[in-house]
Coordinates of C-alpha atoms and ligand atoms in Angstrom, one line a residue:
M1 CA -6.3 -24.6 -12.7
T2 CA -4.0 -26.0 -10.2
D3 CA -6.1 -24.1 -7.1
T4 CA -7.5 -26.5 -4.7
A5 CA -9.3 -25.5 -1.4
V6 CA -8.2 -26.9 1.7
R7 CA -10.9 -27.6 4.0
P8 CA -10.4 -27.3 7.8
D9 CA -11.6 -30.2 10.2
R10 CA -14.7 -29.5 11.5
K11 CA -14.6 -31.9 14.1
A12 CA -12.2 -30.2 16.4
S13 CA -13.7 -29.5 19.5
A14 CA -14.8 -26.1 20.7
H15 CA -12.5 -23.7 22.5
P16 CA -13.7 -20.5 24.6
L17 CA -12.7 -18.2 21.6
D18 CA -14.1 -19.7 18.7
P19 CA -16.6 -17.5 17.2
A20 CA -20.4 -17.9 18.1
T21 CA -22.1 -20.6 15.8
A22 CA -25.3 -20.4 14.3
A23 CA -27.0 -22.4 16.9
E24 CA -25.5 -20.2 19.5
Y25 CA -26.9 -17.3 18.2
L26 CA -30.2 -18.9 17.9
A27 CA -30.2 -20.0 21.5
G28 CA -29.1 -16.7 22.6
R29 CA -32.0 -15.0 20.6
E30 CA -34.5 -17.4 22.6
I31 CA -33.2 -16.5 25.7
M32 CA -33.7 -12.7 24.9
A33 CA -36.9 -13.1 23.4
A34 CA -38.0 -15.1 26.6
A35 CA -36.8 -12.0 28.8
G36 CA -39.2 -10.0 26.5
L37 CA -36.3 -8.0 24.8
L38 CA -37.2 -8.8 21.5
A39 CA -40.8 -7.3 21.0
E40 CA -41.6 -5.9 17.5
P41 CA -39.9 -3.9 16.1
V42 CA -36.7 -4.5 18.1
R43 CA -33.8 -5.1 15.8
F44 CA -30.1 -6.5 16.2
A45 CA -27.3 -3.8 15.5
Y46 CA -24.7 -6.2 16.3
Y47 CA -24.7 -9.7 18.1
G48 CA -21.2 -11.5 18.7
L49 CA -19.4 -13.6 21.0
E50 CA -18.7 -11.7 24.5
E51 CA -15.4 -13.5 25.3
P52 CA -14.6 -14.6 28.6
P53 CA -11.8 -12.7 30.6
K54 CA -8.1 -13.6 29.7
N55 CA -7.4 -15.0 33.0
D56 CA -10.2 -17.5 32.6
V57 CA -8.9 -18.8 29.0
L58 CA -5.3 -18.6 30.4
T59 CA -6.2 -21.0 33.3
N60 CA -8.6 -22.9 31.4
T61 CA -11.6 -21.7 33.5
A62 CA -13.6 -20.2 31.3
A63 CA -16.8 -21.9 31.8
D64 CA -19.5 -19.4 31.0
R65 CA -20.4 -19.1 27.1
R66 CA -21.6 -15.4 26.7
L67 CA -23.2 -13.5 23.6
R68 CA -23.5 -9.9 23.6
A69 CA -26.2 -8.1 21.4
Y70 CA -27.3 -4.4 20.6
L71 CA -30.8 -4.0 20.4
V72 CA -32.6 -1.0 18.9
D73 CA -36.5 -0.3 19.1
T74 CA -36.9 1.1 15.2
A75 CA -40.1 2.5 16.7
T76 CA -38.9 4.6 19.8
G77 CA -35.2 4.3 19.6
E78 CA -34.6 2.5 22.8
S79 CA -31.2 1.0 22.6
T80 CA -30.4 -1.8 25.0
D81 CA -26.9 -3.3 25.3
V82 CA -27.6 -6.9 26.1
V83 CA -25.7 -9.9 27.4
V84 CA -27.0 -13.3 27.6
S85 CA -25.3 -16.5 29.2
L86 CA -26.0 -19.7 27.0
T87 CA -24.4 -21.8 29.9
D88 CA -26.9 -20.5 32.5
H89 CA -29.8 -19.7 29.8
Q90 CA -30.3 -16.4 31.0
V91 CA -30.0 -12.3 30.4
V92 CA -26.6 -11.5 32.3
S93 CA -27.3 -7.7 31.9
A94 CA -29.5 -5.6 29.8
R95 CA -28.3 -1.7 29.8
T96 CA -30.7 0.8 28.3
L97 CA -28.6 3.4 26.7
D98 CA -28.6 7.2 26.9
P99 CA -28.2 8.0 23.4
P100 CA -27.1 11.8 23.9
A101 CA -24.5 10.7 26.5
D102 CA -23.6 7.3 25.5
G103 CA -23.9 7.1 21.7
Q104 CA -26.2 5.3 19.4
M105 CA -26.2 1.7 18.0
P106 CA -24.5 1.1 14.8
I107 CA -26.4 1.5 11.6
L108 CA -28.9 -1.3 10.6
D109 CA -29.1 -2.8 7.2
S110 CA -32.8 -1.9 6.8
E111 CA -32.1 1.6 7.4
F112 CA -30.2 2.1 3.9
A113 CA -33.6 1.3 2.3
L114 CA -35.8 3.1 4.9
V115 CA -33.6 6.3 4.2
D116 CA -34.0 6.2 0.4
E117 CA -37.8 5.9 0.7
I118 CA -38.0 8.7 3.5
V119 CA -35.9 11.2 1.2
K120 CA -37.4 10.5 -2.0
A121 CA -40.9 11.5 -0.1
D122 CA -40.0 14.7 0.9
P123 CA -41.1 17.6 -1.1
G124 CA -38.1 19.6 0.2
W125 CA -35.6 17.1 -1.0
R126 CA -37.4 16.6 -4.1
A127 CA -37.6 20.3 -5.1
A128 CA -33.9 20.6 -4.3
M129 CA -33.4 18.0 -6.8
A130 CA -35.7 19.4 -9.5
R131 CA -34.0 22.5 -9.2
R132 CA -30.8 20.9 -10.4
G133 CA -32.9 19.5 -13.0
L134 CA -33.3 15.9 -11.5
H135 CA -37.0 14.6 -12.0
D136 CA -36.6 11.0 -12.4
L137 CA -36.0 9.8 -9.0
S138 CA -35.5 6.2 -10.0
Q139 CA -32.0 7.7 -11.2
I140 CA -31.2 9.0 -7.8
R141 CA -29.0 6.7 -5.5
T142 CA -29.2 8.0 -2.0
C143 CA -26.1 7.4 0.3
P144 CA -26.7 7.8 4.4
I145 CA -23.8 9.0 6.0
T146 CA -23.5 8.6 9.7
A147 CA -23.7 12.1 11.5
G148 CA -21.3 12.3 14.1
A149 CA -22.3 15.0 16.9
F150 CA -22.2 18.8 15.9
G151 CA -25.1 20.2 17.7
P152 CA -27.7 21.6 17.9
A153 CA -28.7 19.5 21.0
E154 CA -32.1 18.6 19.8
D155 CA -30.3 17.1 16.5
D156 CA -27.9 15.3 18.7
R157 CA -30.9 13.8 20.6
R158 CA -32.2 12.2 17.4
R159 CA -31.1 9.0 15.9
M160 CA -30.2 10.4 12.5
V161 CA -28.0 10.1 9.3
R162 CA -27.1 12.8 6.7
V163 CA -27.8 11.9 3.4
L164 CA -25.8 13.0 -0.1
A165 CA -27.1 11.9 -3.5
F166 CA -25.6 10.5 -6.6
V167 CA -27.2 10.0 -10.2
M168 CA -27.4 6.6 -11.6
A169 CA -28.9 6.9 -15.3
R170 CA -28.9 3.6 -16.6
E171 CA -28.2 0.1 -15.3
H172 CA -24.6 -0.9 -14.4
D173 CA -23.4 2.7 -14.4
L174 CA -21.1 3.9 -11.6
A175 CA -23.2 6.5 -9.3
W176 CA -20.0 7.5 -7.6
A177 CA -19.1 9.4 -10.8
H178 CA -22.1 11.6 -10.8
P179 CA -22.5 13.4 -7.4
V180 CA -25.3 15.6 -7.1
D181 CA -23.4 18.5 -4.6
G182 CA -24.6 21.1 -2.1
V183 CA -27.3 19.5 -0.9
A184 CA -27.7 17.2 2.0
A185 CA -30.9 16.0 3.7
Y186 CA -31.1 15.3 7.6
V187 CA -33.0 12.3 8.5
D188 CA -34.8 11.2 11.6
L189 CA -34.5 7.3 11.6
I190 CA -37.5 7.0 14.3
D191 CA -39.6 9.9 13.3
R192 CA -38.9 8.5 9.7
S193 CA -38.5 12.2 8.5
V194 CA -36.5 14.6 6.7
F195 CA -36.0 17.3 9.5
K196 CA -33.7 19.7 7.6
I197 CA -32.2 20.2 4.2
T198 CA -29.3 21.9 3.7
D199 CA -28.9 23.7 0.1
E200 CA -25.7 25.5 -0.2
F201 CA -24.8 26.0 -3.8
E202 CA -25.4 24.1 -7.3
L203 CA -22.8 22.8 -9.6
P204 CA -23.4 20.8 -12.4
V205 CA -23.5 17.0 -12.2
P206 CA -20.3 15.3 -13.3
A207 CA -21.2 13.7 -16.6
S208 CA -18.3 11.5 -17.7
S209 CA -18.8 7.7 -17.1
G210 CA -17.0 6.1 -14.4
D211 CA -18.0 2.5 -15.4
Y212 CA -14.7 0.9 -15.3
D213 CA -16.2 -2.5 -16.8
D214 CA -17.5 -0.7 -19.8
E215 CA -15.4 -1.3 -22.6
A216 CA -16.0 2.2 -23.7
V217 CA -14.4 3.5 -20.9
R218 CA -11.8 0.8 -20.1
G219 CA -10.7 -0.1 -23.9
P220 CA -10.3 -3.9 -25.0
H221 CA -8.7 -6.1 -22.3
R222 CA -4.9 -6.3 -22.9
T223 CA -4.1 -10.0 -24.0
T224 CA -0.2 -9.8 -23.0
L225 CA -0.4 -11.1 -19.5
R226 CA 0.5 -14.7 -19.5
P227 CA -0.8 -17.3 -17.0
I228 CA 0.8 -17.3 -13.2
E229 CA 0.3 -20.4 -11.3
I230 CA 1.0 -21.2 -7.7
T231 CA 1.5 -24.7 -6.8
Q232 CA 2.4 -26.6 -4.1
P233 CA 2.3 -30.0 -5.0
E234 CA 2.5 -31.7 -1.4
G235 CA 0.3 -29.2 -0.3
P236 CA 0.7 -26.1 2.1
S237 CA 3.0 -26.4 5.2
F238 CA 0.5 -25.2 7.7
N239 CA -2.3 -27.1 9.7
L240 CA -5.5 -25.9 10.3
N241 CA -7.8 -27.9 13.0
G242 CA -10.9 -25.9 13.6
T243 CA -9.8 -22.4 14.5
W244 CA -6.5 -23.6 15.5
L245 CA -3.7 -22.4 13.1
Q246 CA -0.2 -24.0 13.2
W247 CA 2.8 -23.1 10.6
Q248 CA 6.2 -23.5 11.1
D249 CA 7.2 -22.2 14.7
W250 CA 3.9 -20.0 15.0
S251 CA 0.6 -20.9 15.8
M252 CA -2.8 -19.0 16.9
R253 CA -6.3 -19.1 16.9
V254 CA -8.4 -17.6 14.3
G255 CA -11.5 -15.7 15.3
F256 CA -14.3 -13.3 13.4
D257 CA -16.6 -10.6 14.9
A258 CA -19.3 -9.0 13.0
R259 CA -17.9 -5.4 14.1
E260 CA -14.3 -5.7 14.0
G261 CA -13.6 -8.5 11.4
L262 CA -10.8 -11.0 11.6
T263 CA -9.4 -11.3 15.2
L264 CA -6.4 -13.7 16.0
H265 CA -5.9 -15.2 19.3
Q266 CA -3.1 -16.5 21.5
I267 CA -0.4 -15.8 18.7
S268 CA 2.7 -17.9 19.9
L269 CA 6.2 -18.3 18.7
Q270 CA 8.1 -21.5 19.5
E271 CA 5.3 -22.0 22.0
R272 CA 6.3 -18.6 23.4
P273 CA 3.6 -16.6 23.7
V274 CA 3.7 -13.0 22.0
I275 CA 0.3 -11.7 21.5
Y276 CA -2.8 -12.7 23.3
R277 CA -5.3 -11.0 20.6
A278 CA -4.7 -9.0 17.9
S279 CA -7.2 -7.0 16.0
I280 CA -8.2 -3.9 14.1
P281 CA -11.4 -2.8 16.2
E282 CA -11.7 0.5 14.8
M283 CA -11.2 3.2 11.8
I284 CA -12.3 6.4 11.0
V285 CA -12.6 8.1 7.4
P286 CA -12.5 11.8 8.3
Y287 CA -13.1 14.0 5.0
G288 CA -11.3 17.5 4.7
D289 CA -13.9 19.6 3.0
P290 CA -15.2 22.2 5.2
R291 CA -18.0 23.4 3.3
F292 CA -21.6 22.0 4.0
R293 CA -20.3 18.3 4.0
Y294 CA -18.0 19.2 6.9
W295 CA -19.7 16.1 9.0
Q296 CA -18.4 13.7 6.6
A297 CA -16.6 11.2 8.6
Y298 CA -17.2 7.4 9.0
F299 CA -16.2 5.0 11.8
D300 CA -16.5 1.8 9.7
S301 CA -16.1 -0.7 12.5
G302 CA -18.2 1.2 15.1
E303 CA -20.8 2.6 13.0
Y304 CA -21.3 0.3 9.9
L305 CA -19.7 -3.0 11.4
C306 CA -16.6 -3.8 9.6
G307 CA -17.0 -7.8 9.7
K308 CA -20.6 -8.1 9.0
W309 CA -20.0 -6.9 5.2
A310 CA -17.0 -9.1 4.9
N311 CA -16.3 -10.5 1.3
S312 CA -17.1 -14.4 0.0
L313 CA -13.7 -14.8 -1.5
E314 CA -13.2 -16.9 -4.6
L315 CA -10.7 -18.9 -5.3
G316 CA -8.1 -18.0 -8.4
C317 CA -9.5 -14.5 -8.3
D318 CA -9.3 -13.3 -4.8
C319 CA -6.8 -15.6 -3.7
L320 CA -4.3 -17.6 -5.4
G321 CA -2.6 -21.1 -4.5
E322 CA -3.5 -23.8 -2.0
I323 CA -5.9 -21.7 0.1
A324 CA -8.0 -22.9 3.3
Y325 CA -10.9 -20.9 4.1
L326 CA -13.2 -20.3 7.2
D327 CA -16.8 -19.4 6.7
A328 CA -17.9 -16.5 9.1
T329 CA -20.9 -16.8 10.9
V330 CA -22.7 -13.3 11.5
T331 CA -26.5 -12.4 12.1
D332 CA -29.2 -10.3 10.2
E333 CA -30.9 -7.7 12.2
G334 CA -33.7 -10.1 13.1
G335 CA -30.6 -12.0 15.1
Q336 CA -31.1 -14.8 12.5
P337 CA -27.7 -16.5 11.6
R338 CA -26.0 -15.9 8.4
T339 CA -23.0 -17.7 6.8
I340 CA -20.5 -15.7 4.7
P341 CA -19.0 -18.8 3.0
N342 CA -15.0 -18.4 2.6
A343 CA -14.6 -15.3 4.4
V344 CA -11.1 -15.8 6.0
C345 CA -8.5 -16.9 3.6
I346 CA -5.4 -18.4 4.9
H347 CA -2.3 -19.5 2.8
E348 CA 1.5 -19.6 2.3
E349 CA 3.5 -17.4 0.3
D350 CA 7.1 -17.4 -1.1
F351 CA 8.5 -13.7 -0.2
G352 CA 11.7 -13.6 -2.0
I353 CA 14.9 -13.7 -0.2
L354 CA 15.1 -14.5 3.2
W355 CA 18.9 -14.2 3.8
K356 CA 21.7 -14.5 1.3
H357 CA 25.7 -14.3 1.4
T358 CA 28.4 -14.6 -0.8
D359 CA 31.8 -14.9 1.5
I360 CA 34.8 -13.1 0.1
F361 CA 37.1 -15.1 2.6
N362 CA 35.6 -18.6 2.5
G363 CA 33.9 -18.7 -0.6
S364 CA 30.6 -19.9 0.9
A365 CA 27.8 -18.9 -1.4
Q366 CA 24.2 -19.3 0.0
S367 CA 20.6 -17.9 0.1
R368 CA 17.5 -19.1 1.7
R369 CA 13.8 -18.2 0.7
Q370 CA 11.5 -16.2 2.9
R371 CA 8.0 -17.5 3.3
R372 CA 4.9 -16.2 5.1
L373 CA 1.8 -17.2 6.4
V374 CA -1.1 -15.2 5.3
V375 CA -4.6 -14.7 7.0
S376 CA -6.7 -12.3 5.6
Y377 CA -10.4 -11.1 4.8
F378 CA -12.2 -8.3 2.6
T379 CA -14.9 -6.1 3.4
T380 CA -17.0 -3.5 1.6
I381 CA -18.2 -0.6 3.2
G382 CA -20.1 1.6 0.8
N383 CA -17.5 3.0 -1.8
Y384 CA -14.7 1.6 -0.1
D385 CA -13.3 -1.9 -0.1
Y386 CA -10.7 -2.7 2.5
G387 CA -8.2 -6.1 2.8
F388 CA -7.1 -6.6 6.2
Y389 CA -4.2 -8.7 5.9
W390 CA -1.7 -10.4 8.7
Y391 CA 1.4 -12.0 7.8
F392 CA 3.7 -14.2 9.9
Y393 CA 7.4 -14.8 8.4
L394 CA 9.7 -17.7 9.2
D395 CA 11.9 -15.3 10.9
G396 CA 9.6 -14.1 13.4
T397 CA 8.3 -10.7 12.0
I398 CA 4.6 -10.1 12.1
E399 CA 3.1 -7.8 9.7
C400 CA -0.2 -6.0 9.6
E401 CA -1.4 -4.6 6.2
V402 CA -4.6 -2.9 5.3
K403 CA -5.4 -2.7 1.2
A404 CA -7.5 0.1 0.6
T405 CA -9.0 -0.4 -3.0
G406 CA -12.6 0.7 -4.2
V407 CA -14.0 3.7 -5.3
I408 CA -13.2 7.4 -3.9
F409 CA -15.8 9.4 -2.8
T410 CA -16.7 12.0 -5.0
S411 CA -18.0 15.6 -5.2
A412 CA -18.4 18.1 -7.8
Y413 CA -15.2 20.0 -8.8
P414 CA -16.0 24.0 -8.1
G415 CA -13.3 25.0 -10.3
G416 CA -10.2 27.3 -10.0
D417 CA -7.6 25.5 -7.6
H418 CA -9.9 24.1 -4.9
P419 CA -8.0 23.8 -2.0
Y420 CA -9.8 20.5 -0.5
S421 CA -9.8 18.4 -3.5
T422 CA -8.4 16.8 -6.6
E423 CA -10.2 17.1 -9.9
V424 CA -10.1 13.4 -10.9
A425 CA -12.3 13.7 -14.1
P426 CA -14.0 16.9 -15.9
G427 CA -15.8 18.5 -13.1
L428 CA -15.4 15.7 -10.5
A429 CA -13.8 16.1 -7.3
A430 CA -12.3 13.6 -4.8
P431 CA -11.9 15.6 -1.5
F432 CA -8.8 14.9 0.6
H433 CA -9.2 12.4 3.5
Q434 CA -7.6 10.2 5.8
H435 CA -7.9 6.6 6.5
L436 CA -7.0 6.0 10.5
F437 CA -7.1 2.5 11.7
S438 CA -6.4 1.4 15.4
A439 CA -4.9 -1.7 16.0
R440 CA -5.7 -3.4 19.3
L441 CA -2.5 -5.7 20.5
D442 CA -3.1 -7.3 23.8
V443 CA 0.6 -8.4 24.1
T444 CA 1.9 -11.0 26.1
V445 CA 5.9 -11.2 25.1
D446 CA 7.2 -14.3 27.2
G447 CA 4.3 -13.8 29.7
L448 CA 1.7 -11.3 30.8
A449 CA 4.4 -9.0 32.5
N450 CA 5.4 -6.5 29.7
A451 CA 6.7 -2.9 29.6
V452 CA 7.2 -0.4 26.3
E453 CA 10.1 1.5 25.7
E454 CA 10.2 4.1 23.0
V455 CA 13.6 4.0 21.2
D456 CA 14.7 7.1 19.1
V457 CA 18.0 7.2 17.1
S458 CA 20.5 10.0 16.9
G459 CA 23.7 11.3 16.2
L460 CA 25.4 13.4 18.8
P461 CA 27.3 16.6 18.4
I462 CA 31.1 17.0 17.9
G463 CA 32.8 16.8 21.7
P464 CA 35.4 15.3 23.8
E465 CA 33.7 11.9 23.6
N466 CA 32.9 12.4 20.0
P467 CA 36.0 14.2 18.3
Y468 CA 34.5 13.7 14.7
G469 CA 30.9 13.7 15.4
N470 CA 30.2 10.3 13.8
A471 CA 28.5 8.7 17.2
I472 CA 25.1 7.4 16.8
V473 CA 23.2 6.4 19.9
Q474 CA 19.9 5.2 20.9
Q475 CA 17.4 6.9 23.3
V476 CA 15.7 4.8 25.4
T477 CA 12.8 6.1 27.3
R478 CA 10.4 3.8 29.4
L479 CA 6.9 4.4 29.3
T480 CA 5.8 3.6 32.7
R481 CA 2.5 5.2 33.2
E482 CA -0.7 5.7 30.7
S483 CA -0.5 9.4 30.8
Q484 CA 3.1 9.3 29.3
A485 CA 2.4 6.7 26.7
G486 CA 0.3 8.6 24.2
R487 CA 3.0 8.9 21.7
R488 CA 3.5 10.1 17.9
A489 CA 5.9 8.5 15.9
D490 CA 8.9 10.6 14.5
G491 CA 10.4 9.3 11.2
S492 CA 13.3 11.9 11.9
R493 CA 14.5 9.6 14.9
G494 CA 13.6 6.4 13.5
R495 CA 11.4 6.4 16.5
T496 CA 10.1 2.6 17.4
W497 CA 8.3 1.4 20.3
R498 CA 9.9 -2.0 22.0
I499 CA 7.4 -4.2 24.1
V500 CA 9.8 -6.3 26.4
S501 CA 9.1 -9.0 28.8
T502 CA 9.9 -7.6 32.5
E503 CA 10.4 -11.6 33.6
R504 CA 12.4 -13.1 30.8
A505 CA 15.7 -12.4 29.6
N506 CA 17.8 -13.6 26.6
G507 CA 21.1 -15.5 26.2
L508 CA 22.8 -12.1 26.9
G509 CA 20.8 -11.5 30.0
R510 CA 18.7 -8.6 28.4
P511 CA 14.8 -8.5 28.3
T512 CA 13.2 -10.5 25.4
G513 CA 11.1 -8.2 23.4
F514 CA 9.4 -7.6 20.2
T515 CA 9.5 -3.9 18.4
L516 CA 6.8 -2.1 16.6
Y517 CA 7.8 -0.2 13.7
P518 CA 5.4 2.5 12.7
E519 CA 5.0 4.1 9.2
S520 CA 5.0 7.6 10.7
A521 CA 2.2 9.0 8.9
P522 CA 0.3 11.8 9.9
V523 CA -2.3 11.5 13.0
L524 CA -5.6 13.1 12.7
L525 CA -5.5 16.4 11.0
A526 CA -8.8 17.8 12.2
D527 CA -8.3 20.6 14.6
P528 CA -7.9 19.4 18.3
A529 CA -11.1 21.4 19.2
A530 CA -12.9 20.2 16.1
P531 CA -16.1 18.0 17.1
V532 CA -14.5 14.6 15.1
A533 CA -11.4 15.1 17.1
A534 CA -13.5 14.6 20.5
R535 CA -15.1 11.5 18.8
A536 CA -11.8 10.0 17.3
G537 CA -9.2 10.6 20.5
F538 CA -7.5 7.5 19.7
A539 CA -6.3 9.0 16.2
A540 CA -4.4 11.9 18.0
N541 CA -1.9 9.6 18.7
H542 CA 0.1 6.8 17.0
L543 CA 0.6 4.8 20.2
W544 CA -1.3 4.5 23.3
V545 CA -0.6 1.9 26.1
T546 CA -3.5 0.7 28.6
R547 CA -3.2 -1.6 31.5
Y548 CA -5.5 -4.5 30.4
D549 CA -9.2 -4.3 31.3
P550 CA -11.6 -6.7 29.6
E551 CA -14.3 -3.9 29.2
Q552 CA -11.7 -1.6 27.3
R553 CA -12.0 -3.3 23.4
W554 CA -13.2 -0.5 21.5
P555 CA -10.5 2.3 20.7
A556 CA -13.8 5.2 20.1
G557 CA -15.9 3.7 22.8
D558 CA -18.4 0.9 22.6
F559 CA -21.1 3.0 21.3
V560 CA -19.6 5.2 18.3
N561 CA -22.3 6.4 16.4
Q562 CA -23.2 10.0 17.5
N563 CA -21.0 9.8 20.3
P564 CA -20.5 13.0 21.7
G565 CA -17.0 12.3 22.2
G566 CA -14.4 11.5 24.8
A567 CA -15.0 7.6 24.8
G568 CA -12.6 5.0 24.3
L569 CA -8.8 5.8 24.5
P570 CA -8.8 9.2 26.2
A571 CA -11.2 7.8 28.7
F572 CA -9.3 4.7 29.3
V573 CA -6.0 6.3 30.3
A574 CA -7.5 8.9 32.5
G575 CA -6.9 6.6 35.5
D576 CA -3.3 6.7 34.5
R577 CA -2.3 3.4 35.6
D578 CA 1.0 1.7 36.0
I579 CA 2.0 0.1 32.7
D580 CA 5.5 -1.0 33.5
G581 CA 5.7 -4.7 34.2
A582 CA 2.1 -5.1 34.0
D583 CA -0.6 -6.9 31.8
I584 CA -0.6 -4.4 28.8
V585 CA -2.5 -3.4 25.8
V586 CA -0.6 -1.6 23.1
W587 CA -2.6 0.5 20.7
H588 CA -1.2 1.6 17.4
T589 CA -3.0 4.1 15.0
F590 CA -1.9 4.0 11.5
G591 CA -3.0 4.9 7.7
P592 CA -2.6 7.2 4.8
T593 CA -3.7 10.6 4.5
H594 CA -5.2 10.5 0.8
V595 CA -5.0 12.9 -1.5
P596 CA -6.6 11.5 -4.6
R597 CA -4.4 11.3 -7.7
L598 CA -6.2 11.1 -11.0
E599 CA -4.8 7.5 -11.2
D600 CA -7.3 6.5 -8.3
W601 CA -10.1 7.1 -10.9
P602 CA -12.6 5.4 -11.5
V603 CA -11.7 2.4 -9.3
M604 CA -8.5 2.9 -7.1
P605 CA -5.4 0.5 -7.4
V606 CA -4.8 -0.8 -3.8
A607 CA -3.2 1.7 -1.3
R608 CA -1.2 -0.1 1.3
C609 CA -0.5 0.8 4.8
G610 CA 0.3 -1.3 8.1
F611 CA 3.0 -1.6 10.7
T612 CA 5.3 -4.2 11.4
L613 CA 6.4 -6.1 14.6
K614 CA 9.7 -7.7 15.0
P615 CA 11.3 -10.0 17.7
T616 CA 14.1 -8.1 19.3
G617 CA 16.4 -10.1 21.4
F618 CA 13.4 -12.7 21.5
F619 CA 15.9 -14.9 20.2
D620 CA 19.5 -15.2 20.6
R621 CA 20.5 -15.2 16.9
N622 CA 19.0 -15.3 13.6
P623 CA 16.4 -18.1 14.1
T624 CA 16.2 -19.3 10.2
L625 CA 19.5 -20.9 10.3
D626 CA 17.8 -24.4 10.0
V627 CA 16.2 -23.0 6.9
P628 CA 17.4 -25.5 4.4
P629 CA 18.4 -24.4 0.7
P630 CA 15.3 -24.2 -1.5
S631 CA 16.6 -26.8 -3.7
P632 CA 18.8 -29.4 -4.3
H633 CA 20.8 -27.3 -7.2
C634 CA 21.0 -24.3 -5.0
P635 CA 24.8 -23.9 -3.6
S636 CA 24.8 -24.8 0.0
G637 CA 28.7 -25.0 0.3
Ligands
LIG1 CU1 -9.0 7.4 0.5

């Protein structure tokens, strides 16, 4: 084993953007307790750093260290959004939500077990299981799914989930292979009762095993793979000092939040600012089966909290080579700190050819190797696992890649040519769905004054200036106001969005910039009048541009769970602020529409999606001419 763990220097001094420490969580908890906010049975649905405003960080005047907590009284449902100052030892604000208008707090860890108890004690649900021949409740796994907001109004006033069931007949069986279809229990988490059961149809519980680690299912392990070892005998080329990460021309701070997971701060290239803060603060997975499960759609960040479920990564298994890990500190619902060891993985990778040319005139034959710095984490939200990867390349390219893997959500296949799902195993269906992520890019390309241009390419028709019809032009449209900047990608026009500095010019006198290259996959496919479309307004467009506002952090609003809709980006742009030459935030929706394949069952090979940012006139030429040949024996003449 050549892998070694590179440990960060823990003695580095604290920075205002460093994640909250265990001691800080405890100190904040004491302030809330002293203020009477933590009477039993109040629970923490979220607890994390409330970052100082950008200007305070940039001017080194961020003096106040604050934490934010979402509190839920599990007996009354009262929900309170609290900010405390650790510096001043006091509660800064405590706002009680009006859930039908504001939304509910995210799901609590304990609500998973609670739901199982409530459902299994309910005579109506037991009868629905018994009608399907399911009498041994110890073999049934319940799956609580966030409820959305579909009315009637008396339902939307409850803190509730809807519950589907799966059969797990023996230890280590894969329950997702055996969905109990047609029936759902609606559970009030405060009353602790099943208040409604929908029982629409009965289909046999699919029987084929999906236990992908059972030799009877997978067959014997193949024996033909020889070892691959990654060695860096002189160590990696990056430096990690506390949360400060520096590699080649790049530098940034690495943060972590229980809700949005990995956050990157103050990303600079050759000491020129590029992005003040980059993260994936929201995602939705809406399912497309219109029958009794029409409500199935998860906002994994806003409703379940992606960061809280981060995996501890294992050297040689999850990550290969010279790895530096950062632990993440989150809290349990009592507000007690919990460390996730090795939550963030940092390493360097060879990435094939950087540039190469054999010149037919001067005989020079040269090639250079590309490398990238990788900062990543993996989280498990129910059946799916998501890896969030940020790549930084020698040539200034930034790439964000999300790796979706795990187990697809299943139902029973009704037979025939069911239009909304794929039959992936006998009698087992996987409904069509989307995974739509929202990236928040608080851009600072060469400073705070930025603007966004939409750039399309097209050919021109034959005419006096273009007699042979071969002309290719760019159409550049400046997006000057928020109302104008809700945009969709267009692959047929090669549409990109160029973020330019309105203050700095390159050597040729043109604005320095970075271009966002989208993947142009479909945005939200739900009807614009659908309840889910109101709640996932961000997913109606690939691009949004807003004026920076420290309050505007969450694309689907602060409180996503059971939010009635309209929060987040559609509300942010309602003021139609000027975004030309301003301190702006670029928001990008991306992700696949997933029509499951048989090959996605029983565990799904990684499906990737993401976007790319490339320097565009940020440099005056290829910034990697100084990269030396990779090895003395490579031609360099
Ligand atoms: Cu999927």
